Tab-separated table of C-alpha atoms in Angstrom:
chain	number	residue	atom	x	y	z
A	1	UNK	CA	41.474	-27.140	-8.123
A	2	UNK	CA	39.595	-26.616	-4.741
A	3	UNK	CA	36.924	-29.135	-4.003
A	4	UNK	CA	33.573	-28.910	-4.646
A	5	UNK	CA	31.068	-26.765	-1.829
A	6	UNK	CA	28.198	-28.269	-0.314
A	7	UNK	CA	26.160	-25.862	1.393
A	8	UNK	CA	23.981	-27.569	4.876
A	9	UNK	CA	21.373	-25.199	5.944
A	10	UNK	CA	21.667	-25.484	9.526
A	11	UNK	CA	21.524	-23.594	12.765
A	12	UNK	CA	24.755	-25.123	14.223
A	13	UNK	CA	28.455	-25.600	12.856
A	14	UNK	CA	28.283	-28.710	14.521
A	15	UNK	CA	26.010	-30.218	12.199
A	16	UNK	CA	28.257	-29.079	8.909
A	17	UNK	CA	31.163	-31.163	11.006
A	18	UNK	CA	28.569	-33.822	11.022
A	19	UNK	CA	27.867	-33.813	7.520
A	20	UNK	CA	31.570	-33.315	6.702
A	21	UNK	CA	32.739	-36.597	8.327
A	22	UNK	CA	30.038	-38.840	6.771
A	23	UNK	CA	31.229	-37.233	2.978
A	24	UNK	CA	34.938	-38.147	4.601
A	25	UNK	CA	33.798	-41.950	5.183
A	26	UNK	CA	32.185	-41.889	2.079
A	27	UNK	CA	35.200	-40.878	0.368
A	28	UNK	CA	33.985	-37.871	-1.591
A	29	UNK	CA	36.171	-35.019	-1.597
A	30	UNK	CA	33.855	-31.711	-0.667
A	31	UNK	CA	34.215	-28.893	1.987
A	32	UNK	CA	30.796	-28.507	4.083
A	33	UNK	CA	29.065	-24.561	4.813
A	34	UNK	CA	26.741	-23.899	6.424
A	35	UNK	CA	24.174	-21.254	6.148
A	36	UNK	CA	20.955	-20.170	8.946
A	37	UNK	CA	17.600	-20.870	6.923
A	38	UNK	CA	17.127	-17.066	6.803
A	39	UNK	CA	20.424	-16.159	5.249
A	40	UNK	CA	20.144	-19.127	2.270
A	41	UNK	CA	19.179	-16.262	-0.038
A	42	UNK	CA	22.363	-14.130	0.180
A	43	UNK	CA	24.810	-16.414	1.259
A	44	UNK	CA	23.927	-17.776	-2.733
A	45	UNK	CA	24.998	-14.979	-3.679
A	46	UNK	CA	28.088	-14.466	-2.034
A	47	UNK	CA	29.475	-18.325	-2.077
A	48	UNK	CA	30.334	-20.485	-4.634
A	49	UNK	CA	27.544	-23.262	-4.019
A	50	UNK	CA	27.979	-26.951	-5.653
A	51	UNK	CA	25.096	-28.616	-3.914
A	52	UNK	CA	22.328	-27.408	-1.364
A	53	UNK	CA	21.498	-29.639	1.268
A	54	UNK	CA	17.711	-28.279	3.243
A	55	UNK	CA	16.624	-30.311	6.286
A	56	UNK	CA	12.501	-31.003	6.331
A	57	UNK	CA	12.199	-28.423	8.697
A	58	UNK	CA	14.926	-25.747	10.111
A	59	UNK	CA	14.208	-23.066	13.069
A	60	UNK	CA	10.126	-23.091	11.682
A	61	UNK	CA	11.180	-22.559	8.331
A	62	UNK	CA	9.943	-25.331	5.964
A	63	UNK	CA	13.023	-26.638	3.770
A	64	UNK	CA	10.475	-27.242	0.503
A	65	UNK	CA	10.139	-23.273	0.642
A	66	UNK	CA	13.630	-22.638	1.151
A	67	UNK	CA	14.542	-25.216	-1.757
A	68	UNK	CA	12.465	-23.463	-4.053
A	69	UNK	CA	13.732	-20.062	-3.050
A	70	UNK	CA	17.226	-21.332	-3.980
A	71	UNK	CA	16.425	-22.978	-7.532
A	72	UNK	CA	14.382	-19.486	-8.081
A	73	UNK	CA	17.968	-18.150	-7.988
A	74	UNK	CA	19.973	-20.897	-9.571
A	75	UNK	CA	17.375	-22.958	-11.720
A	76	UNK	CA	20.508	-25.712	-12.257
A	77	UNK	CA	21.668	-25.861	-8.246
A	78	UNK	CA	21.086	-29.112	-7.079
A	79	UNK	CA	19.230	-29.770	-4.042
A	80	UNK	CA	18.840	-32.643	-1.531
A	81	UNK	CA	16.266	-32.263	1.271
A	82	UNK	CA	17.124	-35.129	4.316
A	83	UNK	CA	14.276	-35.955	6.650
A	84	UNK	CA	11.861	-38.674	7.409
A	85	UNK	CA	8.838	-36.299	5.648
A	86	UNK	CA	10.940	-35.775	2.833
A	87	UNK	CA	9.427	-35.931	-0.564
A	88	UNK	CA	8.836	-32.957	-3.108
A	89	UNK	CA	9.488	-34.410	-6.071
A	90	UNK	CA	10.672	-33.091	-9.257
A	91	UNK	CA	14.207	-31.264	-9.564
A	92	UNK	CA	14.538	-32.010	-5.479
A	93	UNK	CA	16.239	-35.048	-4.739
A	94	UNK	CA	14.708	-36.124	-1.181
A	95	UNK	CA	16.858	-38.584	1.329
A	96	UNK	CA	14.576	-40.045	4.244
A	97	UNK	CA	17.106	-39.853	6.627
A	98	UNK	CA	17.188	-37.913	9.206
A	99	UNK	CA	20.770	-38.369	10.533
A	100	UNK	CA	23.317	-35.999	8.919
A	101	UNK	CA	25.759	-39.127	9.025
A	102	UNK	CA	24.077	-41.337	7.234
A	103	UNK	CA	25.594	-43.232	4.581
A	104	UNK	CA	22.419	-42.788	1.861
A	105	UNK	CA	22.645	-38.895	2.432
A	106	UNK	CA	26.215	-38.795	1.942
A	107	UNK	CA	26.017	-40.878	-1.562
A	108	UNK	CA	23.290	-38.470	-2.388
A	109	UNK	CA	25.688	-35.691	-1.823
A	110	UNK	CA	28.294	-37.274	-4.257
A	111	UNK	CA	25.888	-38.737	-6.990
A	112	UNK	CA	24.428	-34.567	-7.053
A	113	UNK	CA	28.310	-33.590	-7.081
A	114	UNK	CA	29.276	-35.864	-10.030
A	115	UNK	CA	26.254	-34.357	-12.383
A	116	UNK	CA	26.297	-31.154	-11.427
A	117	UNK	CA	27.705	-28.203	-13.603
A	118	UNK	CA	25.702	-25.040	-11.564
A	119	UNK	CA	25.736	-21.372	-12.144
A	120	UNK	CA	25.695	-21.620	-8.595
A	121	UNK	CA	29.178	-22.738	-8.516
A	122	UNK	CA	31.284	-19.780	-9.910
A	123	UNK	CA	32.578	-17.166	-7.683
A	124	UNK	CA	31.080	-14.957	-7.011
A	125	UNK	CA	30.780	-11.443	-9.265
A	126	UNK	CA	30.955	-7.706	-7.676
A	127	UNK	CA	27.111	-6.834	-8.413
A	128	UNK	CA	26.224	-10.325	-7.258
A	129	UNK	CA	28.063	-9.084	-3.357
A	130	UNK	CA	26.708	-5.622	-4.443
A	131	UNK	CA	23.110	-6.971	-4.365
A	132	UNK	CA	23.947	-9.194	-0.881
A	133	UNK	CA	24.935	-6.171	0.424
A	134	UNK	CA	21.886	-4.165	-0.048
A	135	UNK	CA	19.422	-7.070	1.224
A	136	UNK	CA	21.780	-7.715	4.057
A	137	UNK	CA	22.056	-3.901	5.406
A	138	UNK	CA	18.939	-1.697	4.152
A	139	UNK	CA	16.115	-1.421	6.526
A	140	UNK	CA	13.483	-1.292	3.869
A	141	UNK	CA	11.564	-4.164	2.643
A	142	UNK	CA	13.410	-5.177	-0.454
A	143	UNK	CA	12.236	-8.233	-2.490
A	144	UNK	CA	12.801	-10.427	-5.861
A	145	UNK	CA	9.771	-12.926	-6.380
A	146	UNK	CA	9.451	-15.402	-8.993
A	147	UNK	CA	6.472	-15.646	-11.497
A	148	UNK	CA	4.288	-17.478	-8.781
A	149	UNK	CA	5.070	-14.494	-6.580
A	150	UNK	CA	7.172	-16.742	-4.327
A	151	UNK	CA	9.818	-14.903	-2.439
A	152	UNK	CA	13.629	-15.790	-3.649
A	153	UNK	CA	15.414	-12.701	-1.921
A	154	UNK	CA	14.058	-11.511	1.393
A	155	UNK	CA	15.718	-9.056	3.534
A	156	UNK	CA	14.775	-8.988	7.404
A	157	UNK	CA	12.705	-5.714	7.775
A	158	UNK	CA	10.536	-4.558	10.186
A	159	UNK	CA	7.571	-6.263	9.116
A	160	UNK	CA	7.856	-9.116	6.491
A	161	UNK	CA	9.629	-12.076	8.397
A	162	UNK	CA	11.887	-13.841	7.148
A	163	UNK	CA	10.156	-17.098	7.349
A	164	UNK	CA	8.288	-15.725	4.083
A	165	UNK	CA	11.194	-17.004	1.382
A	166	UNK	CA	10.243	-19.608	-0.989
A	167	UNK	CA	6.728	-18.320	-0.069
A	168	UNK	CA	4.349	-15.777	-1.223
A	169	UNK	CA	2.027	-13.048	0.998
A	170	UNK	CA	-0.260	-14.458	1.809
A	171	UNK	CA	1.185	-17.237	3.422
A	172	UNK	CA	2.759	-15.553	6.462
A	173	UNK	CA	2.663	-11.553	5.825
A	174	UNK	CA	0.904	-10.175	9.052
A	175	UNK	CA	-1.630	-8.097	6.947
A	176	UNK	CA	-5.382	-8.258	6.285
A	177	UNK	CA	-7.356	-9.657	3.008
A	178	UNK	CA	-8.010	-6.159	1.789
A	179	UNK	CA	-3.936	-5.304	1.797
A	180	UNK	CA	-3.446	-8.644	0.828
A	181	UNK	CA	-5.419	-8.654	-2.039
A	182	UNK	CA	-4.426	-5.576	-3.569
A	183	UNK	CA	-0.419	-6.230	-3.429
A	184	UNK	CA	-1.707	-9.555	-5.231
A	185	UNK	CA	-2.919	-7.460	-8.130
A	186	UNK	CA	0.037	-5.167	-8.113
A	187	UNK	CA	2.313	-8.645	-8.316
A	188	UNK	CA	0.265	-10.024	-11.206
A	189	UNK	CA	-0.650	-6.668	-13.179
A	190	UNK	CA	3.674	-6.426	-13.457
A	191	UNK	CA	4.162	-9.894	-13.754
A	192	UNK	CA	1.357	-10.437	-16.601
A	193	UNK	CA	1.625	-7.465	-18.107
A	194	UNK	CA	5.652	-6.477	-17.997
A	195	UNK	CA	4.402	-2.547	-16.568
A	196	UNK	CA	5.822	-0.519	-13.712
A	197	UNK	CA	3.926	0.360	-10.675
A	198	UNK	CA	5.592	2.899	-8.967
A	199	UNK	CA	5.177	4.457	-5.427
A	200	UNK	CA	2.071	3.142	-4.662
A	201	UNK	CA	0.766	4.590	-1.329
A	202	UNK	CA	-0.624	1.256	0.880
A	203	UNK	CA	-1.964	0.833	4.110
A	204	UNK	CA	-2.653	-2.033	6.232
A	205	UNK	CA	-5.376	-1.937	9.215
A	206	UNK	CA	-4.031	-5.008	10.864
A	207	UNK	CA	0.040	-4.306	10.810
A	208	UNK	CA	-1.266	-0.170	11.369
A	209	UNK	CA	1.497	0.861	8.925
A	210	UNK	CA	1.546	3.027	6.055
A	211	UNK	CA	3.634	1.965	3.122
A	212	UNK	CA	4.852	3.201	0.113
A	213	UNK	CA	5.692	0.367	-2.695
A	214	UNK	CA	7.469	0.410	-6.348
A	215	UNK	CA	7.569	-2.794	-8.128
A	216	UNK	CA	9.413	-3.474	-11.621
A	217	UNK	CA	9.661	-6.385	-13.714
A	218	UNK	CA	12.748	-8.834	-13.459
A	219	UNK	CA	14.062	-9.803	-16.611
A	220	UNK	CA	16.680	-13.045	-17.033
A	221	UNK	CA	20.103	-13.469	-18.688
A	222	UNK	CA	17.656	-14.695	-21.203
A	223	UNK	CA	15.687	-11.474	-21.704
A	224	UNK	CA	12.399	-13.777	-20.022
A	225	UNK	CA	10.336	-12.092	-17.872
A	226	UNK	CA	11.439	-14.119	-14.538
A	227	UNK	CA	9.603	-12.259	-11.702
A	228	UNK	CA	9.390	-8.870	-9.964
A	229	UNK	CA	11.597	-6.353	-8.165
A	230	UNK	CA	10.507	-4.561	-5.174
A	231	UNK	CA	10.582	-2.212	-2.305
A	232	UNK	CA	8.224	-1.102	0.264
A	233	UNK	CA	9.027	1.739	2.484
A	234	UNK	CA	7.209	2.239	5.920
A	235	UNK	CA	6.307	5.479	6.027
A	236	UNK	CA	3.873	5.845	9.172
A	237	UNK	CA	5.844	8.714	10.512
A	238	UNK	CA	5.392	10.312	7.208
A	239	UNK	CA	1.890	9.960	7.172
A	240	UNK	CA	1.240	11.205	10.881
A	241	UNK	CA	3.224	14.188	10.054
A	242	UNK	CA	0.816	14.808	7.099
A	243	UNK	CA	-2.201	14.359	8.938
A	244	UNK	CA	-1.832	16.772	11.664
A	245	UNK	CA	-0.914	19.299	9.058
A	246	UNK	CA	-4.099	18.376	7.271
A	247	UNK	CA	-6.278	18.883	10.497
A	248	UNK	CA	-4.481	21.912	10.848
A	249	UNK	CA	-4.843	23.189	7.429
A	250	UNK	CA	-8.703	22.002	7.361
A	251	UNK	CA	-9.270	24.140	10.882
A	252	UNK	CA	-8.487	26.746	9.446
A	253	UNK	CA	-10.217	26.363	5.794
A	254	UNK	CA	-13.328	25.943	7.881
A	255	UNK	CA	-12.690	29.228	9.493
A	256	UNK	CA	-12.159	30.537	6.413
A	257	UNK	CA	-15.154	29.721	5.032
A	258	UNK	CA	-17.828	29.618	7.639
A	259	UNK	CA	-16.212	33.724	8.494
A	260	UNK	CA	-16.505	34.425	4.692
A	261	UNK	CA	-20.384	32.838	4.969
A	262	UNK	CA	-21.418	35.147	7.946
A	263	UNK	CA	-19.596	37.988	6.315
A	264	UNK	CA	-22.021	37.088	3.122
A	265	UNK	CA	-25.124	37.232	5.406
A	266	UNK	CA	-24.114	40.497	6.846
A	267	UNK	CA	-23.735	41.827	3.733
A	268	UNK	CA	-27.300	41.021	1.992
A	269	UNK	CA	-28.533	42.587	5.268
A	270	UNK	CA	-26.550	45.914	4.357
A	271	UNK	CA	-27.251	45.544	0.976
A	272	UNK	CA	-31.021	45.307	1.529
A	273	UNK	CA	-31.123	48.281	4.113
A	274	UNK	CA	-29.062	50.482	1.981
A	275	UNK	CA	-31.590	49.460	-0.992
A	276	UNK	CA	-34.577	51.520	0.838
A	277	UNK	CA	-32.731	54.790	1.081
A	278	UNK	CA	-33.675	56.745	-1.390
A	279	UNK	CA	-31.385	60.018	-1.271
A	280	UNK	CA	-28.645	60.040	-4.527
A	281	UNK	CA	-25.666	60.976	-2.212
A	282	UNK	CA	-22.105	60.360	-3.165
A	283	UNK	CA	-21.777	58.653	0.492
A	284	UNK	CA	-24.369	56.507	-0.688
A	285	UNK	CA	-22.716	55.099	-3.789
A	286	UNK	CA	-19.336	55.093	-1.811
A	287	UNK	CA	-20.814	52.410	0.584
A	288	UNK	CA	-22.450	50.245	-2.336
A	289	UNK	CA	-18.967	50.292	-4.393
A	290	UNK	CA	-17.599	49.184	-1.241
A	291	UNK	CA	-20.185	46.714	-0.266
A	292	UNK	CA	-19.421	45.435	-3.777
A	293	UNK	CA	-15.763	45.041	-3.227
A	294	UNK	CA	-16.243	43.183	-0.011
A	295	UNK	CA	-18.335	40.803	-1.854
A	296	UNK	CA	-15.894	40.150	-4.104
A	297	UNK	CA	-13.443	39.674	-1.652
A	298	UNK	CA	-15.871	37.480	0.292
A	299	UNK	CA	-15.951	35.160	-3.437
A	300	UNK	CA	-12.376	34.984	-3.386
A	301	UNK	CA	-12.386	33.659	-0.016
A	302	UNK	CA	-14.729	30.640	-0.325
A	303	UNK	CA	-12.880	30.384	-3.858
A	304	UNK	CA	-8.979	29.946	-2.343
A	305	UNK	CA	-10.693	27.892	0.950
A	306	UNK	CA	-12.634	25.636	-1.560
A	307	UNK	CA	-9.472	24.648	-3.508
A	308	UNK	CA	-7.792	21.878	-1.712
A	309	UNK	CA	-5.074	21.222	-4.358
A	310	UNK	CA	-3.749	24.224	-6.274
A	311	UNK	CA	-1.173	21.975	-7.826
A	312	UNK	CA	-3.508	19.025	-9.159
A	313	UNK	CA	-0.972	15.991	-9.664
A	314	UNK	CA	-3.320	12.519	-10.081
A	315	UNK	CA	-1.589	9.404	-9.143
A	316	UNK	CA	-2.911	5.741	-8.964
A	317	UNK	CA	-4.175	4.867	-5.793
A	318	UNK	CA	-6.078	1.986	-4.566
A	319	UNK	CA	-9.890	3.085	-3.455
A	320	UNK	CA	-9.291	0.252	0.071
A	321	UNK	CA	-5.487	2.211	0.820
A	322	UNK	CA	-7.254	5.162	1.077
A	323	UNK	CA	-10.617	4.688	3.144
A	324	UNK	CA	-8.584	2.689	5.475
A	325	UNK	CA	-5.846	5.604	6.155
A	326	UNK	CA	-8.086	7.611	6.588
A	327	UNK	CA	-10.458	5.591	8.749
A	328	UNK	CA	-7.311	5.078	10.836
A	329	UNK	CA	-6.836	8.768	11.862
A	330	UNK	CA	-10.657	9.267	12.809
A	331	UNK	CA	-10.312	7.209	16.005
A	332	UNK	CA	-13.489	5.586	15.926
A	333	UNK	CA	-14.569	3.313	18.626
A	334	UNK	CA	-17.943	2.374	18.003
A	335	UNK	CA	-18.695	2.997	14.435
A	336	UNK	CA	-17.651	0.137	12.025
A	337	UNK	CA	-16.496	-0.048	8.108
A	338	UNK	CA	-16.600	-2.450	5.779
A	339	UNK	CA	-14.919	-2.141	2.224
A	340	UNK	CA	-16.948	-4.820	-0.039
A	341	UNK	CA	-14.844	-4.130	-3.264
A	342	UNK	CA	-11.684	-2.701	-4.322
A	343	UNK	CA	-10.514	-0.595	-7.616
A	344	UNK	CA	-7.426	1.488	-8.341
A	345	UNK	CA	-8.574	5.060	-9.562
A	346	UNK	CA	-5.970	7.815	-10.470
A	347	UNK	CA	-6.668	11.001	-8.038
A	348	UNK	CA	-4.894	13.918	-6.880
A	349	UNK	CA	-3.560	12.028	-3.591
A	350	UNK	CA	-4.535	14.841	-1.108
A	351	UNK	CA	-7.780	15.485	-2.547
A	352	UNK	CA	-8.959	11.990	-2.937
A	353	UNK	CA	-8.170	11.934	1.116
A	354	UNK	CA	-9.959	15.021	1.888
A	355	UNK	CA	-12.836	13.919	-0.236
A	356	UNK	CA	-12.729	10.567	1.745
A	357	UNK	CA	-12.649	11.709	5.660
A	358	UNK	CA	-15.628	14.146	4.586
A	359	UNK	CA	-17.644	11.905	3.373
A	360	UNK	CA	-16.543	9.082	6.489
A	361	UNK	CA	-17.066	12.098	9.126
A	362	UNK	CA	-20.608	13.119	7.711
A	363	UNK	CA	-21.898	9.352	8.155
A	364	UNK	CA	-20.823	9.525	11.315
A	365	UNK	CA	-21.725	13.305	12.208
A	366	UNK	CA	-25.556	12.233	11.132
A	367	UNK	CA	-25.420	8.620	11.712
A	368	UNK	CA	-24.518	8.609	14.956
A	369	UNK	CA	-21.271	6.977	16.844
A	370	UNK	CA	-22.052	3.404	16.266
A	371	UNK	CA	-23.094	4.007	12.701
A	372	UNK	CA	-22.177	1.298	10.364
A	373	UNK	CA	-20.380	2.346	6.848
A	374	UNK	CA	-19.980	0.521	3.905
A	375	UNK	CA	-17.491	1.497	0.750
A	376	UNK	CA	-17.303	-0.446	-2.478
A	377	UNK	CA	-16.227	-0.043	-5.928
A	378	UNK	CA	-19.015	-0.136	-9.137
A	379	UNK	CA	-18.351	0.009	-12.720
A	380	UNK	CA	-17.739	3.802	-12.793
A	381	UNK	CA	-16.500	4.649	-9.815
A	382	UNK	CA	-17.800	3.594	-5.621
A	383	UNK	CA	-19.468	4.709	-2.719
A	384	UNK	CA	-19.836	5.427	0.679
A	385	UNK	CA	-23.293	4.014	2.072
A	386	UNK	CA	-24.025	4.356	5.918
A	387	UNK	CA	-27.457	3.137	8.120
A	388	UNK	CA	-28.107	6.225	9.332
A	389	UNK	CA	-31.311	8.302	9.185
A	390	UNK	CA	-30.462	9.523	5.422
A	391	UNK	CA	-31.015	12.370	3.557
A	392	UNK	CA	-33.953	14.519	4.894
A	393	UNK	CA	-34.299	17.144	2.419
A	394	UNK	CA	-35.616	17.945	-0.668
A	395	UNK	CA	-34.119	17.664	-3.339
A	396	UNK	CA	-31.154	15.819	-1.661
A	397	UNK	CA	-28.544	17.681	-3.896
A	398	UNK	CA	-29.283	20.771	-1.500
A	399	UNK	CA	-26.671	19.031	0.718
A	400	UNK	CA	-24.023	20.473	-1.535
A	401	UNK	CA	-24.672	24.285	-1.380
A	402	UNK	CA	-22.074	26.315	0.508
A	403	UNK	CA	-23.248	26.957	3.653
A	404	UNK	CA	-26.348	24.341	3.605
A	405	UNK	CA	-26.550	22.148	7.202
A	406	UNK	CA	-28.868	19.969	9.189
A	407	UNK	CA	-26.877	20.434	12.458
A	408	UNK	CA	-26.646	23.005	14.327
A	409	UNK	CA	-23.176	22.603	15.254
A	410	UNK	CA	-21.868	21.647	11.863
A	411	UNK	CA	-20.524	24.629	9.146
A	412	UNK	CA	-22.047	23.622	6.132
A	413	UNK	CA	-19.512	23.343	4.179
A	414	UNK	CA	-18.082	19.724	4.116
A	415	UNK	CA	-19.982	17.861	1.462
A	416	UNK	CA	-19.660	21.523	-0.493
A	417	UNK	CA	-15.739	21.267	-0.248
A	418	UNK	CA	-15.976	17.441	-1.143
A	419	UNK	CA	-18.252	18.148	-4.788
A	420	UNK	CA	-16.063	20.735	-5.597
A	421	UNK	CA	-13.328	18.040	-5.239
A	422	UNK	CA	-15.319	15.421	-7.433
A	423	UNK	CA	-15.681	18.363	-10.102
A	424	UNK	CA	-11.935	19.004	-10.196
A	425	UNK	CA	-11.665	15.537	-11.153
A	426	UNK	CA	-14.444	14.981	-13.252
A	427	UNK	CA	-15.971	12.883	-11.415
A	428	UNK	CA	-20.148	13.237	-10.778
A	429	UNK	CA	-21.097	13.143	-6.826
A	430	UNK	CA	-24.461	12.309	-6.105
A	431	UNK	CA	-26.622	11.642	-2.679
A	432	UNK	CA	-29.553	8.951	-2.205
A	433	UNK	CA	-30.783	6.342	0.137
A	434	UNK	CA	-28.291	2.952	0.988
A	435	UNK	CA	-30.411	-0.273	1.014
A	436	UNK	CA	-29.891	0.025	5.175
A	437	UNK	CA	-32.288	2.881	4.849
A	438	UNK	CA	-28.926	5.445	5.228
A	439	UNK	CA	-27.499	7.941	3.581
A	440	UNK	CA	-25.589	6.084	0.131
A	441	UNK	CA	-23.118	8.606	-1.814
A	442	UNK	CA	-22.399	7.623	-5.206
A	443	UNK	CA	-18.934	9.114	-7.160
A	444	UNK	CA	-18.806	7.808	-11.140
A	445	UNK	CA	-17.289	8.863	-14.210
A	446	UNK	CA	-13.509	8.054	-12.258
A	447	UNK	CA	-10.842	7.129	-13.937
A	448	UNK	CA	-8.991	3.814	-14.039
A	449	UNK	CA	-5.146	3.907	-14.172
A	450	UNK	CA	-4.376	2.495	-17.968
């Protein structure tokens, strides 16, 4: 029988050689690994472990977290974490030394050896190297936490560091509160309540990255929910593609629809000329029939340019991930937005983003561009409040009419496209004053995700 493995978390061979020689004084038969703090995760699952040993602190990385990264994954490894700060307590056995050769560490090593009968310890199996393989190698952002959302498999992507294992978000992910909070409630809603949530469309301000997330519940050998599984994409490229084929697509809706308007004028003009000629003349009802078709035309128009969405697919979104993407392509310098509260809301994806950038772009159109924006969720739905000038006109629900606008430079048809949009959904728009004396639109009646 081969001896027993002790796995040293360490940066240097030098210091397994270290520890080796002090288990050789002490007698105790064991061959020494050793592992870099960031690689603990899948070297567990490659190597047949008998006892972890974790320094205090390794490279930044704080050997408490890593410890309880590694018992997330084998519940009955033991652990011994050496150092003169040592002491968590519990199912960690702590050794105040700091010197690798010391005799106390070394006995530790060979009391944990002599009790220990670890999961850890087998060889490893094929979907155990499969799954090292796939955090090892794949450039996405592939996870396993625990029930206290602490990470216990971490691969190195482009944005979560590695120094995040045995630790949750919050405590090191380089994002803001708002992203922050809402990947908290995705963690919890699948941890608590044992449900999917799948391609989740995210977006962090701070990082500047889109991302697309799926997380599923991790059951045990023991059929007991244990934790999440997860993977977030970056898909910023993605997104940037999107957008300038939105801006293109919405040039020419615009088009569309401010042509189909003056075409509309035009043809009131002709129809109310052609009403004061009195002769019956076949060339007579020949132009009505065909002022009537053009009309009709004109209707279609404004009808196909008004539909953002022919193929209406809702998804669950949150309310923060969108405002912020889109806030993101405006390229704002002065203005500022706040998001006060956060809700998910299920929404045709494209629409709910249209809907968004007109409502951002008219509080800055009228507001001005230092204007100051404010979106929250309420009880039925949220808003978008601004402390501009307001609504000058009476009644305020003019603002929606096709062709309706206070500027001469603007085509009228924005906030018309954007409660169309709401109607689709079912939602109900509605315009008043914001308590900064702006312009505060109000969308309720949306629906949660169940």
């Amino acid at each position: 029988m081969s001896p027993p493995t002790v796995l040293l978390i360490a940066t240097e061979t030098a210091a397994g050689e270290q520890l080796q020689a002090a288990l050789e004084q002490a007698a105790i038969d064991a061959t020494v690994d050793t592992a870099e703090p960031e690689c603990v995760d899948t070297t567990l699952l490659r190597t047949a472990v008998d006892c972890l040993v974790v320094p205090v602190t390794c490279e930044g990385m704080a050997g408490g977290h890593l410890a309880e990264a590694a018992t997330g994954l084998y519940p009955d490894l033991p652990v011994i974490m050496y150092g003169s700060a040592a002491d968590r307590g519990g199912h960690i056995q702590t050794v105040a030394a700091d010197d690798l050769g010391s005799p106390e560490l070394a006995a530790a090593v060979g009391e944990a050896l002599e009790n220990s009968e670890t999961m850890a310890a087998r060889p490893a199996s094929r979907p155990e190297t499969i799954l090292a393989t796939m955090f090892e190698r794949n450039s996405e952002h592939l996870y396993v936490k625990d029930t206290d959302r602490h990470y216990l498999l971490l691969n190195d992507s482009s944005y979560a560091p590695p120094e995040l294992l045995g630790r949750r978000d919050e405590d090191g992910l380089p994002a803001g509160a708002t992203y922050l909070d809402a990947a908290r409630g995705d963690d919890l809603q699948v941890i608590n309540d044992g449900t999917d949530i799948l391609d989740v469309h995210e977006f962090s301000p701070s990082m500047g990255k889109h991302l697309r997330t799926s997380k599923v519940p991790w059951y045990d050998e023991t059929d007991e929910l244990a934790g999440l599984i997860g993977i977030t994409q970056d898909v910023t490229d993605q997104k940037e593609r999107e957008r300038l084929l939105r801006q293109q697509n919405e040039r020419l809706r615009k088009v569309a629809l401010l042509a189909a308007h003056e075409l509309r004028n035009e043809l009131q003009v002709s129809t109310g000329h052609l009403s004061q000629i009195e002769a019956d003349d076949e060339h007579v009802d020949a132009v009505e029939r065909s002022i009537d078709q053009l009309s009709g035309i004109v209707d279609k128009v404004v009808s196909l340019a008004s539909s953002d969405s022919p193929t209406f697919e809702p998804e669950q979104q949150w309310l923060s991930t969108v405002v912020w993407d889109v806030w993101s392509s405006l390229s704002l310098e002065a203005a500022s937005l706040e998001v006060t509260s956060d809700r998910r809301l299920l929404a045709d994806a494209e629409s709910m983003r249209l809907f968004v950038e007109i409502l951002l772009s008219n509080a800055v159109e009228h507001g001005g561009p230092d204007v100051a924006i404010r979106v929250g969720a309420t009880s039925s739905g949220f808003f978008v409040a601004d402390d501009g000038p307001g609504v000058d006109v009476s009644p305020p629900e003019r603002v929606f009419e096709a062709g309706y606008a206070s500027e001469k430079q603007n085509s009228g048809f924005g906030l018309y496209i954007a409660n169309r949009i709401a109607k689709e959904h079912g939602w109900s728009l509605s315009v008043g004053d914001s308590e900064n004396g702006g312009a505060r639109f109000t969308v309720t009646d949306v629906e949660r995700p169940d």
